[in-house]
């Protein structure tokens, strides 16, 4: 207590005594000497207590607390413990440590269970489908950041999810004592470690397969690798392993002979004494595509535009162009995916009749040598004003064109095209790609337009000498690529003899039970360029229970994605729908009852021992429980720590002082009343 406060207390006592004596000894009319001294004492107590409240001295209170170290017991609650027949041992060990009197005397014992996440519980079930030991250490690091907390880890050390726990000691600064649930017995095992296959292949080509095979054993073994399609073995190769040569990378190719999705199964024939045969096979599928597009340019005249079109289109190796007369194309019309009609006249009538009958797409070029009367008579989509005069038009790019994505390749710098004067009138909805321009004046008339009616597509170019555009594009960029890509997008929009899928869904025919069930989808515009403006959802129906669930897709990079990992094992039908357009796609998949925890044959002893060494702990097998307890009890790092807590308590917080004041005043009043002094 400060000296100044002590002086104030002494002065308060003197002042209180002076006031009491002055009132009851100096001017008192009470005849009884005993009463005078009693009243003097009571008044002194009252005044002195009031003065102490004003001075309000502070007192220090020191408490000594003994703090025990923590003992964290974390138990692997995954199903792999059951599979290794160690559930009973783990339960016994857990209860033995938790209830040990010596440990509870020295430590604050806290128990946790973990699978994919850490939980505070003492009820072991061993039914978790995933093991994430590193995540458990990460959460414990937040809880026991500033305390001494040796940790007993009861686990088989087999992690199926998350980062490698072997290096958890870098963030979890506590000694770890793994209790290994398992043995060091090594079982003979063959497995397909990894399988790499492209999802797509072109017709009549061969697609590559890469398989990484691993052998675990000490004997020389011979087996066979097979690729099966349905009930047919399409590839077979003998494989040999030894104790030292225990892994192989196998590269092979298979022919892509049939269009569509082709399903295969890769089998590594199991050994007779092999315990785990689930990892000896993997299913995969390849979609075979026939992307070779045949295009016909039909012309009745010779013009450099024809050569420019042919060069641009064939810059893509998957496209070929044939130049034919109107009478030559009729017998082979079905051989081509797109017809380019260059400046048609009356000789093209049969061709247009066949195109309309087959509902084929077409690219029509109208120039100075085009018969407009014929065009107006044959086309129901548009009609052109007939004026016997020509004009030169330059191009203005329409940035609002939406059916597919087109880049402005500096069209304004291109030389003008020769065209017939007059306007074109469309009788159906159309989209303008390029508008006409004369000099610096933009004319709201299409120079290049796209029409789509009843699933038939048509592009109309109202000018000739487009070969000059290709030449100018080369002068601008020192390459034909920009112009050829522009023409390629027009061809891609048109070149199809059937309706192509704008909504593609990427999914597996089956999923392993506790793996991520993720379905990806891509939505394309009318030119099959990815469109991120759409909203997709998936309706999933369980075939067995007939339950239905709907989930939204999430846009992730250039992909739509939905996670269905919460669905239980069963067979499902699904339908993916686009909200803004009437497009959907259906399919089915199966979630198999498969647990990755059952793929382990023994405990990961090496990694658990390394974790113990790195964290300054020690590892034990299940039958060494007593050694663990002895080591924990004798380790000088884990001792109780005495901590002193000093509290400053002001006198005004002492409620008993108020009670003394009230009691002394009450007693004084009562005695004065009783003796008739009031």
XYZ file of C-alpha atoms in Angstrom:
678
model
C 0.000 0.000 0.000
C 1.426 3.455 -0.867
C 2.646 5.638 2.046
C 0.355 8.459 0.953
C -2.699 6.221 1.280
C -1.535 5.039 4.725
C -1.230 8.660 5.916
C -4.757 9.387 4.677
C -6.070 6.389 6.626
C -4.339 7.569 9.862
C -5.690 11.071 9.371
C -9.157 9.620 8.706
C -8.964 7.705 12.028
C -7.861 10.813 13.944
C -10.598 12.911 12.368
C -13.240 10.273 13.054
C -12.104 10.004 16.710
C -12.148 13.786 17.106
C -15.696 14.044 15.748
C -16.933 11.201 17.980
C -15.302 12.687 21.141
C -16.508 16.172 20.335
C -20.116 15.016 20.014
C -20.354 12.544 22.879
C -17.725 13.746 25.404
C -17.363 17.503 25.023
C -20.975 18.608 24.520
C -22.791 15.477 25.575
C -25.756 15.746 27.939
C -25.793 12.019 28.617
C -25.158 11.349 32.286
C -24.125 7.701 31.907
C -20.420 7.385 31.239
C -20.845 3.897 29.757
C -23.393 5.100 27.203
C -21.144 7.987 26.244
C -18.251 5.660 25.488
C -20.554 3.267 23.564
C -22.015 6.086 21.450
C -18.496 7.480 20.913
C -17.331 4.095 19.608
C -20.340 3.682 17.274
C -19.968 7.204 15.877
C -16.213 6.651 15.410
C -16.904 3.449 13.433
C -19.472 5.205 11.213
C -17.367 8.281 10.428
C -14.148 6.323 9.992
C -15.880 3.922 7.561
C -17.233 6.849 5.506
C -13.783 8.447 5.375
C -12.230 5.120 4.305
C -14.688 4.978 1.404
C -13.556 8.432 0.359
C -9.875 7.488 0.585
C -10.667 4.137 -1.114
C -7.386 2.301 -0.427
C -6.482 -0.631 -2.739
C -5.310 -4.036 -1.608
C -3.290 -6.642 -3.550
C -4.561 -10.224 -3.610
C -2.168 -12.931 -4.850
C -3.451 -16.387 -5.804
C -1.121 -19.286 -6.657
C -2.581 -21.721 -9.248
C -1.061 -25.050 -10.297
C -1.664 -25.673 -14.057
C -1.358 -29.220 -15.368
C -0.213 -29.966 -18.929
C -2.797 -31.246 -21.435
C -2.829 -34.762 -22.823
C -4.638 -34.906 -26.168
C -5.933 -38.303 -27.298
C -6.960 -38.294 -30.988
C -8.470 -41.501 -32.373
C -8.886 -42.450 -36.028
C -12.618 -43.152 -36.393
C -12.474 -44.268 -40.046
C -13.731 -47.574 -41.380
C -10.220 -48.727 -42.297
C -9.715 -49.567 -38.593
C -12.610 -52.017 -38.855
C -11.260 -53.396 -42.128
C -7.881 -54.119 -40.510
C -9.681 -55.813 -37.569
C -8.287 -53.300 -35.087
C -11.534 -51.701 -33.849
C -11.600 -53.635 -30.586
C -7.922 -52.945 -29.869
C -8.405 -49.245 -30.590
C -11.440 -49.043 -28.312
C -9.608 -50.801 -25.478
C -6.563 -48.574 -25.844
C -8.710 -45.446 -25.974
C -10.611 -46.295 -22.773
C -7.436 -47.401 -21.004
C -5.712 -44.073 -21.614
C -8.796 -41.972 -20.957
C -9.510 -43.578 -17.587
C -5.932 -44.051 -16.364
C -5.655 -42.487 -12.869
C -1.955 -41.664 -13.152
C -2.438 -39.828 -16.411
C -5.476 -37.953 -15.118
C -3.479 -36.901 -12.047
C -0.632 -35.474 -14.110
C -2.548 -34.260 -17.196
C -5.781 -32.646 -18.245
C -6.896 -35.484 -20.538
C -9.015 -34.460 -23.566
C -10.311 -36.887 -26.225
C -11.077 -36.308 -29.909
C -12.223 -38.416 -32.847
C -11.434 -37.681 -36.481
C -12.320 -38.875 -39.938
C -12.474 -36.077 -42.471
C -12.912 -33.549 -39.628
C -12.038 -33.363 -35.937
C -14.789 -33.904 -33.339
C -14.894 -33.754 -29.534
C -16.408 -37.086 -28.592
C -15.612 -40.329 -26.810
C -18.011 -42.589 -28.737
C -16.083 -44.651 -31.290
C -17.990 -45.973 -34.317
C -15.257 -46.515 -36.963
C -17.648 -45.629 -39.791
C -16.051 -42.500 -41.280
C -15.574 -42.873 -45.046
C -12.509 -40.601 -45.281
C -9.382 -40.006 -43.203
C -7.714 -36.595 -43.043
C -5.050 -36.760 -40.347
C -3.406 -33.513 -41.445
C -6.676 -31.613 -41.022
C -7.015 -32.993 -37.474
C -3.561 -31.643 -36.601
C -4.439 -28.300 -38.178
C -7.490 -27.897 -35.945
C -5.604 -29.056 -32.841
C -2.910 -26.468 -33.579
C -5.510 -23.725 -33.149
C -6.799 -25.160 -29.851
C -3.442 -25.887 -28.180
C -1.396 -23.070 -29.629
C 0.066 -21.729 -26.339
C -0.012 -24.756 -24.047
C 2.047 -27.880 -23.414
C -0.088 -30.624 -24.982
C 1.565 -33.927 -25.907
C -0.700 -35.783 -28.318
C -1.440 -39.500 -28.515
C -2.504 -40.443 -32.069
C -4.312 -43.791 -32.291
C -4.429 -44.614 -36.012
C -3.361 -46.952 -38.789
C -1.730 -43.982 -40.520
C -3.647 -44.488 -43.779
C -4.856 -41.110 -45.023
C -7.295 -40.906 -47.947
C -7.831 -37.154 -48.172
C -5.846 -33.963 -47.586
C -2.186 -32.945 -47.412
C 0.544 -35.264 -46.171
C 0.361 -35.399 -42.371
C 4.004 -36.454 -42.130
C 4.958 -32.766 -42.075
C 2.219 -31.621 -39.676
C 4.879 -31.001 -37.014
C 5.823 -27.759 -38.808
C 2.524 -26.166 -37.721
C 1.543 -28.354 -34.756
C 4.299 -27.688 -32.222
C 3.500 -30.569 -29.871
C 5.172 -33.980 -29.396
C 3.118 -36.697 -31.113
C 2.968 -40.276 -29.824
C 1.428 -42.494 -32.529
C -0.078 -45.799 -31.434
C 0.102 -47.922 -34.574
C -3.027 -49.956 -35.267
C -1.601 -52.657 -37.489
C 1.529 -54.593 -38.182
C 4.500 -54.527 -40.517
C 3.393 -57.531 -42.566
C 3.679 -56.857 -46.298
C 1.012 -58.449 -48.496
C 1.504 -59.293 -52.138
C -0.473 -56.849 -54.254
C -0.793 -55.738 -57.871
C -2.584 -52.509 -58.712
C -3.192 -49.977 -61.455
C -1.755 -46.882 -59.815
C -2.864 -44.440 -62.515
C -4.550 -44.472 -65.909
C -4.205 -41.613 -68.411
C -6.476 -41.542 -71.471
C -7.658 -38.738 -73.740
C -11.425 -38.331 -73.693
C -11.655 -37.789 -77.458
C -10.223 -39.443 -80.545
C -10.751 -38.972 -84.265
C -12.290 -41.664 -86.423
C -9.803 -44.010 -88.138
C -6.997 -42.756 -85.875
C -5.386 -44.509 -82.915
C -5.659 -43.067 -79.401
C -2.945 -43.481 -76.733
C -3.308 -45.046 -73.271
C -0.792 -44.747 -70.446
C -1.036 -47.073 -67.435
C 1.177 -46.977 -64.342
C 1.338 -50.442 -62.751
C 2.747 -51.173 -59.281
C 3.721 -54.453 -57.620
C 4.174 -54.938 -53.861
C 5.885 -58.215 -53.034
C 9.180 -60.053 -52.813
C 8.743 -62.818 -55.413
C 9.120 -62.702 -59.178
C 5.622 -62.737 -60.675
C 4.111 -62.900 -64.147
C 0.693 -61.560 -65.047
C -1.138 -60.072 -67.998
C -2.557 -56.660 -68.849
C -5.801 -56.692 -70.836
C -8.059 -54.073 -72.360
C -11.629 -55.320 -72.685
C -14.450 -53.751 -74.696
C -17.725 -55.414 -73.804
C -16.950 -59.138 -73.938
C -14.058 -58.747 -76.370
C -10.396 -58.453 -75.437
C -8.962 -55.788 -77.750
C -5.447 -55.717 -76.296
C -3.303 -58.086 -74.256
C 0.280 -57.892 -73.015
C 2.280 -60.072 -70.599
C 3.754 -58.214 -67.621
C 6.540 -59.317 -65.256
C 7.547 -57.853 -61.896
C 10.368 -58.488 -59.457
C 11.136 -57.197 -55.980
C 13.377 -54.463 -57.412
C 11.594 -53.910 -60.733
C 8.223 -53.300 -59.081
C 6.650 -50.625 -61.272
C 6.037 -50.220 -64.982
C 4.687 -47.532 -67.274
C 2.807 -49.154 -70.147
C 2.019 -47.126 -73.270
C -0.283 -48.542 -75.898
C -2.631 -47.359 -78.629
C -6.054 -48.586 -79.685
C -7.916 -47.976 -82.958
C -10.864 -45.585 -83.031
C -13.142 -47.458 -85.402
C -16.667 -46.511 -84.326
C -18.168 -43.061 -83.836
C -19.559 -42.207 -80.406
C -18.653 -43.157 -76.836
C -16.645 -46.361 -76.558
C -16.322 -47.916 -73.081
C -13.340 -50.043 -72.067
C -11.977 -51.789 -68.978
C -8.286 -52.129 -68.186
C -7.531 -55.320 -66.218
C -4.330 -56.394 -64.516
C -4.910 -60.116 -63.952
C -4.710 -60.778 -60.151
C -2.280 -63.197 -58.571
C -3.600 -66.315 -56.828
C -2.582 -65.170 -53.348
C -3.548 -61.534 -53.857
C -5.682 -60.211 -51.008
C -7.007 -57.007 -52.579
C -8.249 -57.356 -56.166
C -10.375 -54.213 -56.363
C -7.430 -52.068 -57.482
C -6.573 -54.411 -60.380
C -9.042 -52.876 -62.839
C -10.150 -49.456 -64.053
C -12.934 -48.418 -66.411
C -12.493 -45.683 -69.007
C -14.265 -44.334 -72.084
C -13.265 -42.514 -75.271
C -15.545 -40.495 -77.533
C -14.685 -41.010 -81.203
C -15.413 -38.010 -83.427
C -15.595 -37.775 -87.191
C -14.604 -34.124 -87.600
C -13.611 -34.238 -91.267
C -15.954 -31.772 -92.927
C -16.555 -31.835 -96.684
C -17.644 -28.577 -98.279
C -18.705 -27.914 -101.875
C -18.364 -24.580 -103.657
C -20.903 -24.550 -106.498
C -20.214 -21.936 -109.170
C -21.059 -21.392 -112.835
C -18.315 -18.832 -113.366
C -14.578 -18.559 -112.764
C -13.667 -16.029 -110.100
C -10.690 -15.483 -107.728
C -13.142 -15.491 -104.781
C -13.532 -19.242 -105.247
C -9.826 -19.825 -104.729
C -9.816 -17.502 -101.683
C -12.704 -19.417 -100.102
C -10.983 -22.741 -100.780
C -7.666 -21.576 -99.295
C -9.304 -20.132 -96.159
C -11.486 -23.144 -95.498
C -8.751 -25.730 -96.080
C -6.404 -23.888 -93.718
C -8.179 -26.122 -91.182
C -6.888 -29.633 -91.942
C -10.203 -31.151 -90.836
C -11.988 -29.547 -93.783
C -11.818 -30.254 -97.503
C -13.308 -28.234 -100.344
C -14.515 -29.375 -103.778
C -15.409 -26.929 -106.569
C -18.303 -28.200 -108.682
C -20.734 -27.087 -111.360
C -24.480 -26.880 -110.554
C -25.214 -30.087 -112.479
C -22.271 -31.987 -110.904
C -23.289 -31.486 -107.282
C -26.753 -33.037 -107.532
C -25.627 -36.681 -107.531
C -23.292 -36.242 -104.543
C -25.141 -33.688 -102.451
C -25.308 -35.954 -99.391
C -21.513 -36.267 -99.349
C -21.106 -32.654 -98.223
C -21.919 -30.990 -94.911
C -22.135 -27.496 -96.437
C -22.848 -26.004 -99.834
C -21.429 -22.589 -100.797
C -23.521 -21.205 -103.665
C -21.487 -18.623 -105.546
C -23.498 -16.062 -107.588
C -26.425 -18.336 -108.547
C -28.600 -18.089 -111.649
C -31.307 -20.192 -113.310
C -28.926 -23.169 -113.640
C -29.003 -23.499 -109.819
C -32.754 -24.173 -109.581
C -32.485 -27.949 -109.078
C -29.745 -27.435 -106.521
C -31.897 -25.077 -104.444
C -34.853 -27.471 -104.708
C -32.691 -30.300 -103.296
C -31.218 -28.090 -100.594
C -34.712 -27.107 -99.459
C -35.905 -30.705 -99.600
C -32.944 -31.919 -97.478
C -33.137 -28.843 -95.232
C -29.415 -28.297 -95.748
C -27.507 -25.242 -94.640
C -26.056 -22.991 -97.312
C -23.744 -20.005 -97.812
C -24.985 -17.770 -100.647
C -22.747 -15.159 -102.282
C -24.640 -12.520 -104.295
C -22.455 -10.449 -106.644
C -22.641 -8.430 -109.815
C -23.205 -11.557 -111.946
C -26.029 -12.938 -109.795
C -29.504 -13.270 -111.306
C -31.617 -11.320 -108.788
C -34.875 -12.368 -110.439
C -33.931 -15.986 -109.814
C -32.934 -15.221 -106.205
C -36.265 -13.525 -105.523
C -38.169 -16.430 -107.000
C -36.274 -19.201 -105.230
C -35.770 -17.703 -101.748
C -38.514 -17.360 -99.151
C -36.189 -15.788 -96.575
C -35.360 -12.553 -98.412
C -35.756 -10.598 -101.646
C -33.377 -8.143 -103.317
C -34.345 -4.898 -105.014
C -33.574 -5.159 -108.752
C -31.610 -2.165 -110.002
C -29.324 -2.454 -113.024
C -26.480 -0.636 -111.367
C -23.474 -1.641 -109.277
C -21.923 -0.056 -106.200
C -18.825 -0.531 -104.025
C -19.501 -1.164 -100.334
C -17.091 -1.313 -97.447
C -17.826 -3.112 -94.173
C -18.754 -1.955 -90.692
C -18.566 -4.614 -87.971
C -21.710 -5.191 -85.866
C -20.519 -5.811 -82.304
C -24.071 -6.767 -81.233
C -24.125 -9.918 -83.339
C -25.040 -12.726 -80.899
C -25.514 -16.196 -82.525
C -21.776 -16.887 -82.269
C -18.636 -14.998 -81.352
C -16.961 -13.017 -84.136
C -13.887 -10.832 -83.754
C -13.430 -7.513 -85.531
C -10.399 -8.143 -87.745
C -10.195 -4.477 -88.769
C -12.958 -4.773 -91.368
C -13.003 -0.990 -91.857
C -9.543 -1.165 -93.449
C -10.642 -3.737 -96.026
C -11.201 -2.646 -99.655
C -14.810 -2.365 -100.890
C -16.731 -5.257 -102.378
C -18.513 -4.939 -105.708
C -22.265 -5.458 -105.342
C -25.535 -4.800 -107.087
C -27.136 -1.537 -106.053
C -30.373 -1.728 -104.094
C -31.498 -2.977 -100.706
C -32.296 -6.473 -99.487
C -35.494 -7.183 -97.553
C -35.614 -10.100 -95.116
C -38.915 -11.881 -94.599
C -37.653 -13.758 -91.509
C -35.639 -12.778 -88.435
C -31.966 -12.247 -89.228
C -28.737 -11.091 -87.583
C -26.313 -8.710 -89.272
C -22.604 -9.506 -89.024
C -21.349 -6.694 -91.293
C -23.167 -3.562 -92.415
C -22.648 -1.667 -95.675
C -20.649 1.548 -95.710
C -20.032 4.029 -98.549
C -17.047 6.192 -97.721
C -17.577 7.389 -94.175
C -21.353 6.960 -94.290
C -22.755 3.807 -92.700
C -25.829 2.403 -94.429
C -28.186 0.397 -92.256
C -28.199 -2.428 -94.769
C -26.541 -5.823 -94.219
C -23.438 -6.739 -96.177
C -23.113 -10.098 -94.406
C -26.084 -11.574 -92.539
C -27.146 -14.857 -90.893
C -30.604 -16.428 -90.970
C -31.901 -19.418 -88.995
C -35.395 -20.778 -89.758
C -36.709 -24.208 -88.786
C -33.212 -25.420 -87.820
C -31.897 -24.438 -91.262
C -29.080 -21.922 -91.339
C -28.083 -19.606 -94.133
C -25.424 -16.916 -94.451
C -25.724 -14.312 -97.208
C -22.792 -12.233 -98.500
C -23.911 -9.310 -100.680
C -20.687 -8.602 -102.580
C -17.836 -10.112 -104.581
C -14.033 -9.758 -104.590
C -13.653 -11.063 -101.063
C -10.241 -12.312 -102.192
C -9.085 -8.705 -101.727
C -10.088 -8.941 -98.044
C -7.848 -11.955 -97.555
C -4.965 -10.114 -99.210
C -5.553 -6.983 -97.094
C -5.733 -9.055 -93.919
C -2.297 -10.450 -94.757
C -0.948 -6.928 -95.276
C -2.395 -5.844 -91.920
C -1.146 -8.733 -89.781
C 1.496 -10.473 -91.929
C -0.633 -13.598 -91.744
C -3.774 -15.081 -93.283
C -4.816 -16.466 -89.887
C -7.239 -13.706 -88.855
C -9.212 -13.806 -92.088
C -9.117 -17.600 -92.289
C -10.368 -17.846 -88.693
C -13.228 -15.485 -89.561
C -14.263 -17.626 -92.532
C -13.733 -20.714 -90.380
C -16.292 -19.472 -87.833
C -18.843 -18.942 -90.606
C -18.176 -22.470 -91.850
C -18.348 -23.885 -88.334
C -21.723 -22.195 -87.859
C -23.047 -23.671 -91.089
C -21.198 -26.934 -91.687
C -23.521 -29.556 -90.283
C -25.974 -31.966 -91.833
C -27.592 -32.541 -88.450
C -28.346 -30.532 -85.323
C -25.253 -30.494 -83.098
C -25.292 -30.377 -79.335
C -24.865 -26.968 -77.773
C -25.130 -28.481 -74.303
C -22.479 -31.043 -73.449
C -22.446 -32.886 -70.136
C -19.275 -34.558 -68.898
C -19.926 -37.351 -66.415
C -18.852 -40.886 -65.626
C -21.107 -43.886 -66.003
C -20.231 -44.862 -62.426
C -18.583 -43.272 -59.413
C -16.768 -44.865 -56.500
C -18.800 -44.437 -53.323
C -16.754 -41.936 -51.339
C -15.099 -40.126 -54.248
C -16.241 -36.730 -55.435
C -19.295 -37.100 -57.683
C -18.779 -34.025 -59.849
C -20.631 -33.433 -63.128
C -19.308 -30.846 -65.569
C -21.250 -29.186 -68.359
C -20.460 -26.817 -71.182
C -22.970 -24.605 -72.928
C -22.156 -23.153 -76.347
C -23.614 -20.400 -78.455
C -24.858 -21.135 -81.972
C -21.309 -21.166 -83.253
C -20.272 -23.637 -80.539
C -18.207 -21.122 -78.587
C -18.483 -21.425 -74.803
C -21.265 -19.192 -73.406
C -20.940 -18.158 -69.745
C -24.234 -16.237 -69.740
C -26.481 -19.288 -69.312
C -27.925 -20.684 -66.064
C -27.866 -24.482 -65.801
C -29.533 -26.811 -63.307
C -29.674 -30.587 -62.898
C -32.655 -32.693 -61.836
C -31.530 -36.037 -60.359
C -33.899 -38.974 -59.792
C -33.053 -42.052 -57.739
C -34.229 -45.071 -59.767
C -34.761 -47.208 -56.683
C -36.519 -44.815 -54.284
C -37.859 -42.477 -57.032
C -36.693 -39.493 -54.952
C -35.901 -36.327 -56.931
C -33.346 -33.627 -56.191
C -32.528 -30.429 -58.071
C -29.163 -28.662 -57.877
C -27.778 -25.535 -59.608
C -24.550 -25.576 -61.604
C -21.737 -23.234 -60.580
C -19.637 -21.470 -63.222
C -15.990 -22.420 -62.728
C -13.506 -21.089 -65.299
C -14.778 -22.195 -68.726
C -16.981 -24.861 -67.263
C -20.227 -25.399 -65.364
C -19.927 -27.721 -62.384
C -22.176 -29.363 -59.784
C -21.066 -31.508 -56.836
C -23.355 -34.466 -56.082
C -21.063 -36.129 -53.528
C -23.830 -36.126 -50.910
C -25.939 -38.592 -52.882
C -26.077 -42.081 -51.415
C -24.992 -45.145 -53.435
C -27.726 -45.983 -55.973
C -28.646 -45.710 -59.650
C -29.679 -42.270 -60.904
C -31.232 -40.641 -63.954
C -30.563 -36.952 -64.529
C -31.597 -34.093 -66.793
C -29.511 -30.941 -67.267
C -31.524 -27.915 -68.398
C -30.587 -24.467 -69.686
C -32.822 -21.816 -68.148
C -32.788 -19.221 -70.939
C -33.097 -21.616 -73.881
C -35.173 -24.720 -74.405
C -32.188 -27.071 -74.374
C -31.685 -30.091 -72.133
C -29.660 -33.264 -71.980
C -30.328 -36.452 -70.028
C -28.271 -39.389 -68.891
C -27.715 -41.831 -66.056
C -24.963 -42.841 -63.670
C -24.413 -45.223 -60.770
C -22.749 -44.542 -57.424
C -21.160 -47.775 -56.263
C -20.929 -48.861 -52.658
C -17.193 -48.681 -52.502
C -15.030 -47.487 -49.639
C -11.491 -46.356 -50.322
C -10.714 -47.103 -46.671
C -10.918 -50.803 -47.569
C -8.056 -50.538 -50.049
C -5.366 -50.690 -47.364
C -3.775 -53.974 -46.428
C -1.737 -52.814 -43.426
C -0.826 -49.780 -41.343
C 1.441 -47.039 -42.667
C 4.102 -47.733 -40.053
C 6.909 -45.788 -41.730
C 5.017 -42.527 -41.946
C 3.749 -42.712 -38.352
C 7.235 -43.410 -37.072
C 8.614 -40.506 -39.077
C 5.937 -38.207 -37.647
C 6.905 -39.242 -34.112
C 10.596 -38.624 -34.756
C 10.036 -35.229 -36.384
C 7.794 -34.016 -33.550
C 10.113 -35.219 -30.721
C 7.657 -37.933 -29.748
C 7.774 -41.717 -29.943
C 5.747 -44.379 -31.743
C 4.298 -47.542 -30.184
C 2.527 -50.629 -31.382
C -0.832 -51.497 -29.843
C 0.618 -53.998 -27.350
C 2.988 -51.405 -25.822
C 0.410 -49.315 -23.940
C 2.241 -49.593 -20.612
C 5.441 -48.272 -22.171
C 3.581 -45.222 -23.419
C 2.123 -44.461 -19.981
C 5.535 -44.858 -18.311
C 7.185 -42.536 -20.820
C 4.514 -39.878 -20.395
C 4.703 -40.047 -16.616
C 8.515 -39.859 -16.505
C 9.014 -37.183 -19.156
C 10.288 -34.020 -17.457
C 8.829 -31.859 -20.197
C 5.349 -32.471 -18.853
C 5.171 -31.022 -15.324
C 2.624 -28.847 -13.601
C 3.412 -25.141 -13.677
C 2.614 -22.811 -10.769
C 1.232 -19.468 -11.821
C 0.534 -16.489 -9.545
C -2.359 -14.157 -10.250
C -2.240 -10.724 -8.591
C -5.544 -8.883 -8.255
C -5.903 -5.245 -7.158
C -9.101 -4.893 -5.096
C -10.341 -1.344 -4.137
C -11.980 -0.980 -0.694
C -15.134 0.442 -2.267
C -15.824 -3.044 -3.720
C -15.880 -4.492 -0.146
C -19.599 -4.750 0.594
C -19.046 -5.661 4.237
C -17.898 -2.092 4.924
C -21.311 -0.801 3.889
C -22.878 -3.365 6.212
C -20.726 -2.101 9.116
C -21.806 1.493 8.417
C -25.447 0.484 8.328
C -25.091 -1.622 11.491
C -23.305 1.089 13.500
C -25.811 3.771 12.504
C -28.736 1.499 13.285
C -27.302 0.521 16.661
C -26.643 4.155 17.576
C -30.163 5.229 16.641
C -31.773 2.305 18.461
C -29.810 2.931 21.709
C -30.557 6.651 21.647
C -34.228 5.923 21.091
C -34.257 3.314 23.813
C -32.703 5.697 26.329
C -35.051 8.541 25.433
C -32.374 10.675 23.817
C -34.421 11.185 20.641
